[in-house]
Tab-separated table of C-alpha atoms and ligand atoms in Angstrom:
chain	number	residue	atom	x	y	z
A	252	MET	CA	-12.684	35.219	42.194
A	253	LYS	CA	-10.514	32.344	40.812
A	254	LYS	CA	-8.349	33.494	37.860
A	255	ALA	CA	-9.286	31.845	34.528
A	256	GLU	CA	-6.541	29.381	33.198
A	257	PRO	CA	-5.045	30.988	30.299
A	258	LEU	CA	-6.089	29.349	27.042
A	259	ASN	CA	-3.825	27.220	25.255
A	260	LEU	CA	-3.626	28.463	21.809
A	261	GLN	CA	-1.053	26.127	20.665
A	262	ARG	CA	-2.428	23.858	18.010
A	263	GLU	CA	-1.974	20.087	18.767
A	264	TRP	CA	0.149	19.392	15.879
A	265	ASP	CA	2.610	22.244	16.992
A	266	ARG	CA	3.337	20.198	20.270
A	267	PRO	CA	6.208	18.035	19.872
A	268	VAL	CA	5.321	14.259	19.881
A	269	ARG	CA	6.532	12.929	23.108
A	270	ALA	CA	8.834	10.043	23.101
A	271	GLY	CA	6.805	6.850	23.892
A	272	ILE	CA	3.265	8.500	23.222
A	273	ILE	CA	2.914	6.127	20.222
A	274	LYS	CA	4.392	2.720	20.940
A	275	THR	CA	5.693	0.807	17.964
A	276	MET	CA	3.718	-2.349	17.523
A	277	ALA	CA	7.061	-4.162	17.840
A	278	THR	CA	6.998	-3.508	21.589
A	279	HIS	CA	3.703	-5.504	21.907
A	280	PRO	CA	3.621	-9.311	21.459
A	281	PHE	CA	2.317	-10.607	18.133
A	282	GLN	CA	-1.097	-12.022	18.728
A	283	THR	CA	-3.953	-13.662	16.494
A	284	ASP	CA	-6.696	-16.012	16.801
A	285	ASP	CA	-6.167	-16.891	12.985
A	286	VAL	CA	-3.962	-19.976	13.534
A	287	ARG	CA	-3.043	-19.748	9.559
A	288	LEU	CA	-0.970	-16.720	10.511
A	289	ASN	CA	1.535	-18.417	13.034
A	290	PRO	CA	3.412	-20.043	10.565
A	291	ILE	CA	3.787	-17.001	8.479
A	292	LYS	CA	4.919	-14.903	11.387
A	293	ASP	CA	7.831	-17.699	12.047
A	294	LYS	CA	8.902	-17.415	8.562
A	295	VAL	CA	8.848	-13.473	8.632
A	296	LEU	CA	10.884	-13.389	11.929
A	297	ALA	CA	13.360	-15.853	10.564
A	298	GLY	CA	13.675	-13.519	7.452
A	299	GLN	CA	12.357	-16.306	5.293
A	300	ARG	CA	10.607	-15.630	1.963
A	301	LEU	CA	6.689	-16.063	1.840
A	302	THR	CA	5.196	-18.249	-0.749
A	303	GLU	CA	2.119	-17.742	-3.090
A	304	THR	CA	-0.089	-19.562	-0.484
A	305	ASP	CA	1.173	-17.465	2.286
A	306	ALA	CA	0.582	-14.207	0.294
A	307	LEU	CA	-2.971	-15.658	-0.485
A	308	THR	CA	-3.648	-16.333	3.388
A	309	LEU	CA	-2.387	-12.665	4.134
A	310	TYR	CA	-5.098	-11.268	1.688
A	311	ALA	CA	-7.757	-13.779	3.052
A	312	THR	CA	-7.328	-13.272	6.728
A	313	GLY	CA	-9.412	-10.728	8.628
A	314	ASP	CA	-6.801	-10.052	11.243
A	315	ILE	CA	-5.170	-6.768	9.738
A	316	LEU	CA	-3.554	-6.045	12.947
A	317	ALA	CA	-1.530	-9.137	12.758
A	318	VAL	CA	-0.652	-8.548	9.168
A	319	GLY	CA	0.120	-5.028	10.109
A	320	TRP	CA	2.360	-6.234	13.059
A	321	LEU	CA	4.392	-8.355	10.823
A	322	ALA	CA	4.723	-5.847	7.917
A	323	ASN	CA	5.661	-3.025	10.665
A	324	TRP	CA	8.266	-5.647	11.899
A	325	VAL	CA	9.986	-5.805	8.646
A	326	ARG	CA	9.619	-2.174	7.896
A	327	GLU	CA	11.160	-1.266	11.057
A	328	ARG	CA	13.992	-3.937	10.567
A	329	MET	CA	14.818	-2.126	7.249
A	330	HIS	CA	14.324	1.489	8.100
A	331	GLY	CA	13.594	1.897	11.799
A	332	ASP	CA	11.762	4.848	12.671
A	333	THR	CA	12.696	6.783	9.251
A	334	ALA	CA	9.926	7.856	6.976
A	335	TYR	CA	10.840	9.200	3.722
A	336	PHE	CA	9.254	12.178	1.636
A	337	ASN	CA	10.347	14.327	-1.155
A	338	VAL	CA	9.616	17.719	-2.685
A	339	ASN	CA	8.758	16.941	-6.293
A	340	ARG	CA	6.385	18.424	-9.110
A	341	HIS	CA	4.523	16.330	-11.630
A	342	ILE	CA	4.698	17.320	-15.327
A	343	ASN	CA	2.224	15.787	-17.608
A	344	PRO	CA	3.181	17.148	-21.118
A	345	THR	CA	0.034	15.682	-22.941
A	346	ASN	CA	-3.172	13.952	-21.979
A	347	VAL	CA	-3.560	12.838	-25.594
A	348	CYS	CA	-3.575	9.116	-25.810
A	349	VAL	CA	-4.415	6.586	-28.052
A	350	ALA	CA	-4.631	3.796	-25.448
A	351	ALA	CA	-8.228	4.552	-24.236
A	352	CYS	CA	-7.847	2.501	-21.160
A	353	ARG	CA	-10.972	1.868	-19.276
A	354	LEU	CA	-9.206	2.549	-15.885
A	355	CYS	CA	-8.189	6.007	-16.953
A	356	ALA	CA	-10.082	9.491	-16.774
A	357	PHE	CA	-7.036	11.328	-17.867
A	358	GLY	CA	-6.460	10.438	-21.475
A	359	ARG	CA	-8.174	12.125	-24.395
A	360	LYS	CA	-8.440	11.554	-28.041
A	361	LYS	CA	-6.452	14.113	-30.040
A	362	ASP	CA	-9.636	16.138	-31.006
A	363	ALA	CA	-11.669	15.780	-27.706
A	364	PRO	CA	-12.833	18.491	-25.517
A	365	GLY	CA	-9.956	18.991	-22.874
A	366	ALA	CA	-7.096	17.482	-24.786
A	367	TYR	CA	-3.908	19.379	-24.329
A	368	THR	CA	-0.347	19.176	-25.454
A	369	MET	CA	2.152	21.345	-23.997
A	370	ALA	CA	4.791	23.248	-26.199
A	371	LEU	CA	8.192	22.725	-25.010
A	372	GLU	CA	8.461	26.211	-23.576
A	373	GLU	CA	5.103	25.868	-21.885
A	374	ALA	CA	6.536	22.512	-20.152
A	375	PHE	CA	9.768	24.608	-18.982
A	376	THR	CA	7.496	27.350	-17.726
A	377	THR	CA	5.446	24.726	-15.713
A	378	ALA	CA	8.589	23.043	-14.448
A	379	ALA	CA	9.936	26.639	-13.157
A	380	SER	CA	6.604	27.448	-11.493
A	381	GLY	CA	7.106	25.148	-8.474
A	382	TYR	CA	10.623	25.888	-8.406
A	383	SER	CA	10.560	28.129	-5.556
A	384	GLU	CA	10.128	24.944	-3.109
A	385	ALA	CA	13.621	24.013	-4.204
A	386	ILE	CA	12.110	20.771	-6.093
A	387	THR	CA	14.664	17.746	-6.242
A	388	GLU	CA	12.446	15.816	-8.645
A	389	PHE	CA	10.402	16.115	-11.849
A	390	HIS	CA	7.985	13.214	-12.237
A	391	ILE	CA	7.082	13.331	-15.896
A	392	VAL	CA	4.520	10.959	-17.556
A	393	GLY	CA	1.799	11.501	-20.057
A	394	GLY	CA	-0.342	9.921	-22.668
A	395	LEU	CA	0.480	8.060	-25.772
A	396	HIS	CA	0.403	10.760	-28.318
A	397	PRO	CA	-0.074	9.264	-31.889
A	398	ASP	CA	1.695	12.413	-33.685
A	399	LEU	CA	4.497	13.761	-30.955
A	400	PRO	CA	7.789	12.669	-32.401
A	401	PHE	CA	10.371	10.920	-30.059
A	402	GLN	CA	12.470	14.039	-30.640
A	403	TYR	CA	9.955	16.009	-28.584
A	404	PHE	CA	10.495	13.798	-25.465
A	405	LEU	CA	14.368	13.955	-25.971
A	406	ASP	CA	14.312	17.752	-26.264
A	407	LEU	CA	11.807	17.899	-23.094
A	408	VAL	CA	14.305	15.978	-21.179
A	409	SER	CA	17.467	17.588	-22.295
A	410	GLY	CA	15.739	21.115	-21.929
A	411	LEU	CA	14.826	20.397	-18.376
A	412	LYS	CA	18.223	19.126	-17.509
A	413	GLU	CA	19.889	22.266	-18.959
A	414	ARG	CA	17.479	24.715	-17.206
A	415	PHE	CA	17.355	22.658	-13.781
A	416	PRO	CA	20.552	20.674	-13.884
A	417	GLN	CA	20.343	19.620	-10.202
A	418	VAL	CA	16.684	18.176	-10.458
A	419	HIS	CA	16.431	14.290	-10.858
A	420	LEU	CA	14.270	13.797	-14.018
A	421	LYS	CA	12.102	10.526	-13.173
A	422	ALA	CA	10.500	10.242	-16.580
A	423	PHE	CA	8.457	7.956	-18.853
A	424	THR	CA	6.699	4.746	-17.712
A	425	MET	CA	7.612	1.556	-19.452
A	426	VAL	CA	4.274	1.883	-21.481
A	427	GLU	CA	5.555	5.318	-22.820
A	428	VAL	CA	8.983	3.889	-23.552
A	429	ALA	CA	7.757	0.899	-25.638
A	430	TYR	CA	5.276	3.106	-27.372
A	431	LEU	CA	7.900	5.643	-28.221
A	432	ALA	CA	10.054	2.792	-29.404
A	433	LYS	CA	7.432	1.553	-31.897
A	434	ARG	CA	6.956	4.715	-33.335
A	435	ALA	CA	10.549	5.850	-33.721
A	436	LYS	CA	11.265	2.199	-35.011
A	437	LEU	CA	13.937	1.960	-32.522
A	438	SER	CA	14.495	-1.194	-30.310
A	439	ILE	CA	13.454	-0.601	-26.480
A	440	GLN	CA	16.982	-0.663	-25.516
A	441	GLU	CA	18.269	1.941	-27.959
A	442	THR	CA	15.256	4.081	-26.949
A	443	LEU	CA	15.985	3.814	-23.271
A	444	GLN	CA	19.661	4.401	-24.007
A	445	GLN	CA	18.836	7.646	-25.934
A	446	MET	CA	16.446	8.846	-23.094
A	447	LYS	CA	19.216	8.467	-20.662
A	448	ASP	CA	21.583	10.115	-22.801
A	449	ALA	CA	19.245	13.214	-23.156
A	450	GLY	CA	18.866	13.377	-19.235
A	451	VAL	CA	16.436	10.996	-17.856
A	452	ASP	CA	17.874	9.827	-14.420
A	453	SER	CA	15.170	7.104	-13.495
A	454	LEU	CA	11.743	5.487	-14.578
A	455	PRO	CA	8.585	5.929	-12.633
A	456	GLY	CA	6.411	2.843	-11.724
A	457	GLY	CA	3.394	3.684	-13.751
A	458	GLY	CA	1.450	1.388	-16.237
A	459	ALA	CA	2.223	-2.023	-14.442
A	460	GLU	CA	-1.483	-2.076	-13.654
A	461	ILE	CA	-2.117	-5.796	-12.945
A	462	PHE	CA	-0.064	-8.183	-14.897
A	463	SER	CA	-2.867	-10.847	-15.372
A	464	ASP	CA	-3.907	-11.108	-19.061
A	465	ARG	CA	-7.515	-11.567	-18.302
A	466	VAL	CA	-7.822	-8.155	-16.353
A	467	ARG	CA	-5.712	-6.386	-18.586
A	468	HIS	CA	-7.798	-7.167	-21.454
A	469	ILE	CA	-10.516	-5.357	-19.597
A	470	ILE	CA	-9.097	-2.469	-17.918
A	471	CYS	CA	-6.289	-1.424	-20.425
A	472	ASP	CA	-6.557	-3.557	-23.474
A	473	HIS	CA	-4.395	-1.508	-25.952
A	474	LYS	CA	-1.250	-1.352	-23.481
A	475	ILE	CA	1.666	-3.493	-23.604
A	476	ASP	CA	0.889	-6.702	-21.849
A	477	GLY	CA	2.420	-7.708	-18.336
A	478	ASP	CA	5.446	-9.486	-20.136
A	479	GLN	CA	6.331	-6.500	-22.156
A	480	TRP	CA	6.159	-4.194	-19.155
A	481	LEU	CA	8.717	-6.570	-17.235
A	482	ASP	CA	10.913	-6.858	-20.278
A	483	THR	CA	11.173	-2.989	-20.562
A	484	ALA	CA	11.853	-2.756	-16.842
A	485	ARG	CA	14.619	-5.359	-17.391
A	486	LEU	CA	16.266	-3.519	-20.268
A	487	ALA	CA	16.052	-0.150	-18.162
A	488	HIS	CA	17.633	-1.802	-15.244
A	489	GLN	CA	20.433	-3.424	-17.291
A	490	ILE	CA	21.384	0.000	-18.651
A	491	GLY	CA	21.827	1.292	-15.302
A	492	LEU	CA	18.181	3.087	-14.799
A	493	LYS	CA	16.367	2.409	-11.440
A	494	SER	CA	12.844	2.260	-11.940
A	495	ASN	CA	9.894	2.076	-9.511
A	496	ALA	CA	6.903	-0.438	-9.758
A	497	THR	CA	3.119	0.061	-9.102
A	498	MET	CA	0.090	-2.325	-8.984
A	499	LEU	CA	-3.353	-0.936	-9.692
A	500	TYR	CA	-5.577	-2.522	-7.457
A	501	GLY	CA	-9.381	-2.073	-6.266
A	502	HIS	CA	-11.307	-2.608	-9.534
A	503	ILE	CA	-11.925	-6.235	-11.018
A	504	GLU	CA	-8.821	-8.090	-10.172
A	505	ASN	CA	-8.912	-10.859	-7.322
A	506	ASP	CA	-6.358	-12.039	-4.641
A	507	GLU	CA	-4.725	-14.389	-7.143
A	508	ASP	CA	-4.254	-11.602	-9.624
A	509	ARG	CA	-2.545	-9.357	-6.918
A	510	VAL	CA	-0.216	-12.241	-5.707
A	511	ASP	CA	0.740	-13.238	-9.133
A	512	HIS	CA	1.593	-9.413	-9.692
A	513	LEU	CA	3.662	-9.196	-6.568
A	514	LEU	CA	5.540	-12.318	-7.259
A	515	LYS	CA	6.507	-11.477	-10.849
A	516	LEU	CA	8.003	-8.259	-9.558
A	517	ARG	CA	9.956	-9.916	-6.969
A	518	ALA	CA	11.243	-12.460	-9.517
A	519	LEU	CA	12.475	-9.676	-11.576
A	520	GLN	CA	14.110	-7.748	-8.671
A	521	ASP	CA	15.963	-10.987	-7.861
A	522	GLU	CA	17.396	-10.730	-11.261
A	523	THR	CA	18.126	-7.015	-11.672
A	524	GLY	CA	18.065	-5.407	-8.344
A	525	GLY	CA	16.846	-2.253	-10.237
A	526	PHE	CA	13.694	-1.384	-8.406
A	527	GLN	CA	13.831	1.127	-5.744
A	528	THR	CA	10.125	1.423	-4.672
A	529	PHE	CA	6.921	-0.298	-4.775
A	530	ILE	CA	3.738	1.871	-4.785
A	531	PRO	CA	0.295	0.322	-4.741
A	532	LEU	CA	-2.351	2.552	-6.401
A	533	ALA	CA	-5.730	2.377	-5.284
A	534	PHE	CA	-8.194	2.579	-8.308
A	535	HIS	CA	-10.299	5.864	-8.561
A	536	PRO	CA	-13.283	4.876	-10.596
A	537	ALA	CA	-14.917	8.535	-11.116
A	538	ASN	CA	-15.090	9.481	-14.721
A	539	THR	CA	-13.779	6.343	-16.058
A	540	PRO	CA	-15.807	3.629	-18.070
A	541	LEU	CA	-15.385	1.757	-14.821
A	542	GLN	CA	-17.277	4.198	-12.649
A	543	HIS	CA	-19.832	1.939	-11.435
A	544	LEU	CA	-17.157	0.233	-9.420
A	545	PRO	CA	-16.898	1.189	-5.698
A	546	THR	CA	-13.820	2.872	-4.503
A	547	THR	CA	-11.509	0.867	-2.234
A	548	THR	CA	-11.942	1.145	1.389
A	549	GLY	CA	-9.255	1.998	4.257
A	550	MET	CA	-9.000	-1.734	5.321
A	551	LEU	CA	-7.827	-2.927	1.678
A	552	ASP	CA	-5.683	0.338	1.254
A	553	ILE	CA	-3.967	-0.611	4.505
A	554	LYS	CA	-3.818	-4.312	3.808
A	555	GLN	CA	-2.460	-3.794	0.525
A	556	ILE	CA	0.469	-1.789	1.757
A	557	ALA	CA	1.080	-4.461	4.505
A	558	VAL	CA	1.046	-7.506	2.134
A	559	SER	CA	3.288	-5.835	-0.367
A	560	ARG	CA	5.898	-5.089	2.389
A	561	LEU	CA	5.728	-8.760	3.411
A	562	VAL	CA	6.055	-10.262	-0.029
A	563	LEU	CA	8.392	-8.070	-1.727
A	564	ASP	CA	11.095	-8.733	0.584
A	565	ASN	CA	13.699	-7.629	-1.882
A	566	PHE	CA	12.370	-4.273	-2.620
A	567	PRO	CA	14.006	-1.524	-0.408
A	568	HIS	CA	10.916	0.909	-0.233
A	569	VAL	CA	7.174	0.631	-0.015
A	570	LYS	CA	5.550	4.044	-0.718
A	571	SER	CA	2.159	4.910	0.530
A	572	TYR	CA	1.256	7.512	-2.204
A	573	TRP	CA	-0.645	10.150	-0.284
A	574	GLN	CA	-2.467	11.395	-3.386
A	575	MET	CA	-3.992	8.034	-3.897
A	576	MET	CA	-4.469	6.742	-0.503
A	577	THR	CA	-5.349	10.176	1.144
A	578	PRO	CA	-3.086	11.867	3.607
A	579	LYS	CA	-4.926	10.050	6.489
A	580	ILE	CA	-4.609	6.496	5.098
A	581	ALA	CA	-0.821	7.300	4.033
A	582	GLN	CA	-0.092	8.498	7.623
A	583	ILE	CA	-1.476	5.153	8.959
A	584	SER	CA	0.257	3.100	6.518
A	585	LEU	CA	3.603	4.337	8.080
A	586	ARG	CA	2.848	1.888	10.888
A	587	PHE	CA	1.537	-0.921	8.594
A	588	GLY	CA	4.590	-1.526	6.304
A	589	ALA	CA	4.980	1.735	4.470
A	590	ASP	CA	8.251	3.602	4.730
A	591	ASP	CA	7.478	6.496	2.237
A	592	ILE	CA	4.617	8.856	1.554
A	593	ASP	CA	6.153	10.289	-1.678
A	594	GLY	CA	6.269	14.325	-2.105
A	595	THR	CA	4.778	17.780	-2.495
A	596	VAL	CA	3.559	16.498	-5.899
A	597	VAL	CA	2.454	19.842	-7.029
A	598	GLU	CA	-0.402	19.781	-9.501
A	599	GLU	CA	-1.397	15.993	-9.703
A	600	LYS	CA	-3.834	15.252	-12.628
A	601	ILE	CA	-4.224	11.677	-13.321
A	602	TYR	CA	-6.393	11.076	-10.134
A	603	HIS	CA	-7.831	14.232	-9.974
A	604	ASP	CA	-9.574	13.665	-13.488
A	605	ALA	CA	-10.421	10.204	-11.851
A	606	GLY	CA	-12.269	12.094	-8.926
A	607	ALA	CA	-9.711	12.114	-6.363
A	608	THR	CA	-10.657	14.592	-3.451
A	609	THR	CA	-7.076	15.166	-1.943
A	610	PRO	CA	-5.272	18.144	-2.560
A	611	GLN	CA	-3.317	18.568	-5.661
A	612	GLY	CA	-0.250	19.333	-3.659
A	613	LEU	CA	1.107	19.424	-0.104
A	614	ARG	CA	3.870	21.655	1.399
A	615	ARG	CA	7.006	20.323	2.816
A	616	GLN	CA	5.618	21.200	6.398
A	617	ASP	CA	2.278	19.262	5.780
A	618	LEU	CA	4.409	15.972	4.983
A	619	ILE	CA	6.787	16.482	7.937
A	620	ARG	CA	3.458	16.848	10.217
A	621	LEU	CA	2.059	13.805	9.015
A	622	ILE	CA	4.967	11.763	9.449
A	623	THR	CA	6.022	13.192	13.006
A	624	GLU	CA	2.315	12.559	14.111
A	625	ALA	CA	2.776	8.900	13.156
A	626	GLY	CA	5.657	8.598	15.429
A	627	ARG	CA	8.336	8.373	12.779
A	628	GLU	CA	11.016	10.476	11.871
A	629	PRO	CA	10.683	12.466	8.663
A	630	VAL	CA	13.855	12.348	6.213
A	631	GLU	CA	13.486	14.284	3.209
A	632	ARG	CA	15.099	12.246	0.164
A	633	ASP	CA	16.034	12.752	-3.317
A	634	THR	CA	14.704	10.180	-5.850
A	635	LEU	CA	17.471	7.775	-5.100
A	636	TYR	CA	16.908	7.861	-1.170
A	637	ARG	CA	19.891	10.181	-0.434
A	638	PRO	CA	18.951	12.410	2.577
A	639	VAL	CA	18.417	16.122	1.499
A	640	THR	CA	19.575	18.804	3.720
A	641	ARG	CA	18.189	22.138	3.138
A	642	THR	CA	18.964	25.820	4.085
A	643	GLU	CA	16.743	28.818	3.499
A	644	THR	CA	17.570	29.065	-0.142
A	645	SER	CA	19.296	25.886	-1.223
A	646	PHE	CA	19.339	22.169	-0.569
A	647	THR	CA	22.347	19.571	-0.606
A	648	VAL	CA	22.077	15.856	-1.245
A	649	SER	CA	24.371	13.622	0.965
A	650	VAL	CA	26.117	11.094	-1.376
B	69	LIG	O1	-0.027	3.798	-14.519
B	69	LIG	C1	-4.585	5.799	-13.920
B	69	LIG	C2	-2.790	5.023	-12.464
B	69	LIG	C3	-0.656	5.457	-12.929
B	69	LIG	C4	-6.248	5.959	-12.561
B	69	LIG	O2	6.902	5.957	-9.690
B	69	LIG	C5	-4.931	5.163	-11.874
B	69	LIG	O3	7.084	7.264	-7.767
B	69	LIG	C6	-6.264	5.206	-10.121
B	69	LIG	O4	2.537	5.364	-11.623
B	69	LIG	N1	-7.246	5.340	-10.638
B	69	LIG	C7	0.236	6.502	-12.932
B	69	LIG	N2	-4.822	5.030	-10.568
B	69	LIG	C8	1.043	7.024	-11.708
B	69	LIG	C9	2.106	6.622	-11.131
B	69	LIG	C10	2.945	6.953	-10.077
B	69	LIG	C11	2.307	7.759	-9.149
B	69	LIG	C12	3.363	8.389	-8.148
B	69	LIG	C13	4.606	7.982	-7.990
B	69	LIG	C14	5.138	7.192	-8.830
B	69	LIG	C15	6.614	6.597	-8.917
B	69	LIG	C16	4.230	6.572	-9.934
B	69	LIG	O5	-1.773	5.865	-12.190
B	69	LIG	C17	-1.062	4.659	-14.008
B	69	LIG	C18	-2.157	4.089	-13.354
B	69	LIG	O6	-1.808	2.852	-12.915
B	69	LIG	N3	-3.954	5.279	-12.935
B	69	LIG	N4	-5.769	6.073	-13.678
B	69	LIG	C19	-7.257	5.872	-11.803
B	69	LIG	N5	-8.556	6.306	-12.373
């Protein structure tokens, strides 16, 4: 009797990705039957800047593979096969917020059920609870609390710095900065300087939403407007704080609004060079006043990543944030323009309140697997994109 073949119990993802299994798109010739894309291809390959009309064409075309080919070409020229991730924890000190944005399911009025504000000690304990993973970044954002004094936020930052000196503090959106400045009766510049002095190392990209006044009036009426967001970012960059930038898409905006947003960010980046990463955020409508809207589709998510990479030629990084995009779309995005999928995150709240079905955190090895199976080389980074090398118990950052 023929002996049975031994069962291969090795899981698919434990096998090494064989070189050449996944051919980079760049090894295939560019092809499209959409003639409008040919002049755009010529510009991209010549390293020329795309115009507003080009960007609108990229949104309008149905040829996602051609747009993806171009974005991938740029991405590989900038980063080769490297795909970044980091080990971070989100801390949301309060969900109490006066803004009542229609886009948001996270914010609560002060006395509403579910409203919370962490005492400082509670925030420090929360920070410490994920620390076993040797976190390199705390991402700290929260609501616009009507009573918490500016000093609370300074003490939060300095207390975290004191307890976790090697962790980068990426804290407070431009919207929070502007609100705290108003409440503390300080200039934006002074507010940013005091935050920096207390230990803020850089700023996250949130609150940008969509700069268009028409859309902003509907989705986040009481937030600072687009120009104020950009002015605050400019001031942060001028005092040496790097920041990220986001764009919330997939609600009531149109292609023109998205292009306007990208071009405004590109213009500011020409001026300051202070942006590190652009992160398109797919709108999650559940539990928001806009919950009648459909969620984004995979095609739009992928296209948004690709168009961002092509238009934002002066942004070093485009992140496909797996919490928003799902791990599957984030992984595919690594071949459509993205070079980063963000981090372990640990305890994401903002999109989970808005119905996100993704896990609230992933482990290092999960991120590495996603990247490796996309045929990319995982590189753990710190917030400033310096490679992180780990041993069992510690990590070092290459400078
Ligand atoms: O500004 C709020 C968005 C942002 C919803 O800088 C929503 O590295 C979708 O900016 N559906 C905060 N989005 C998150 C953010 C971020 C995330 C990850 C990394 C970085 C970074 C920044 O989340 C808000 C808003 O645009 N948001 N509600 C919602 N229902």
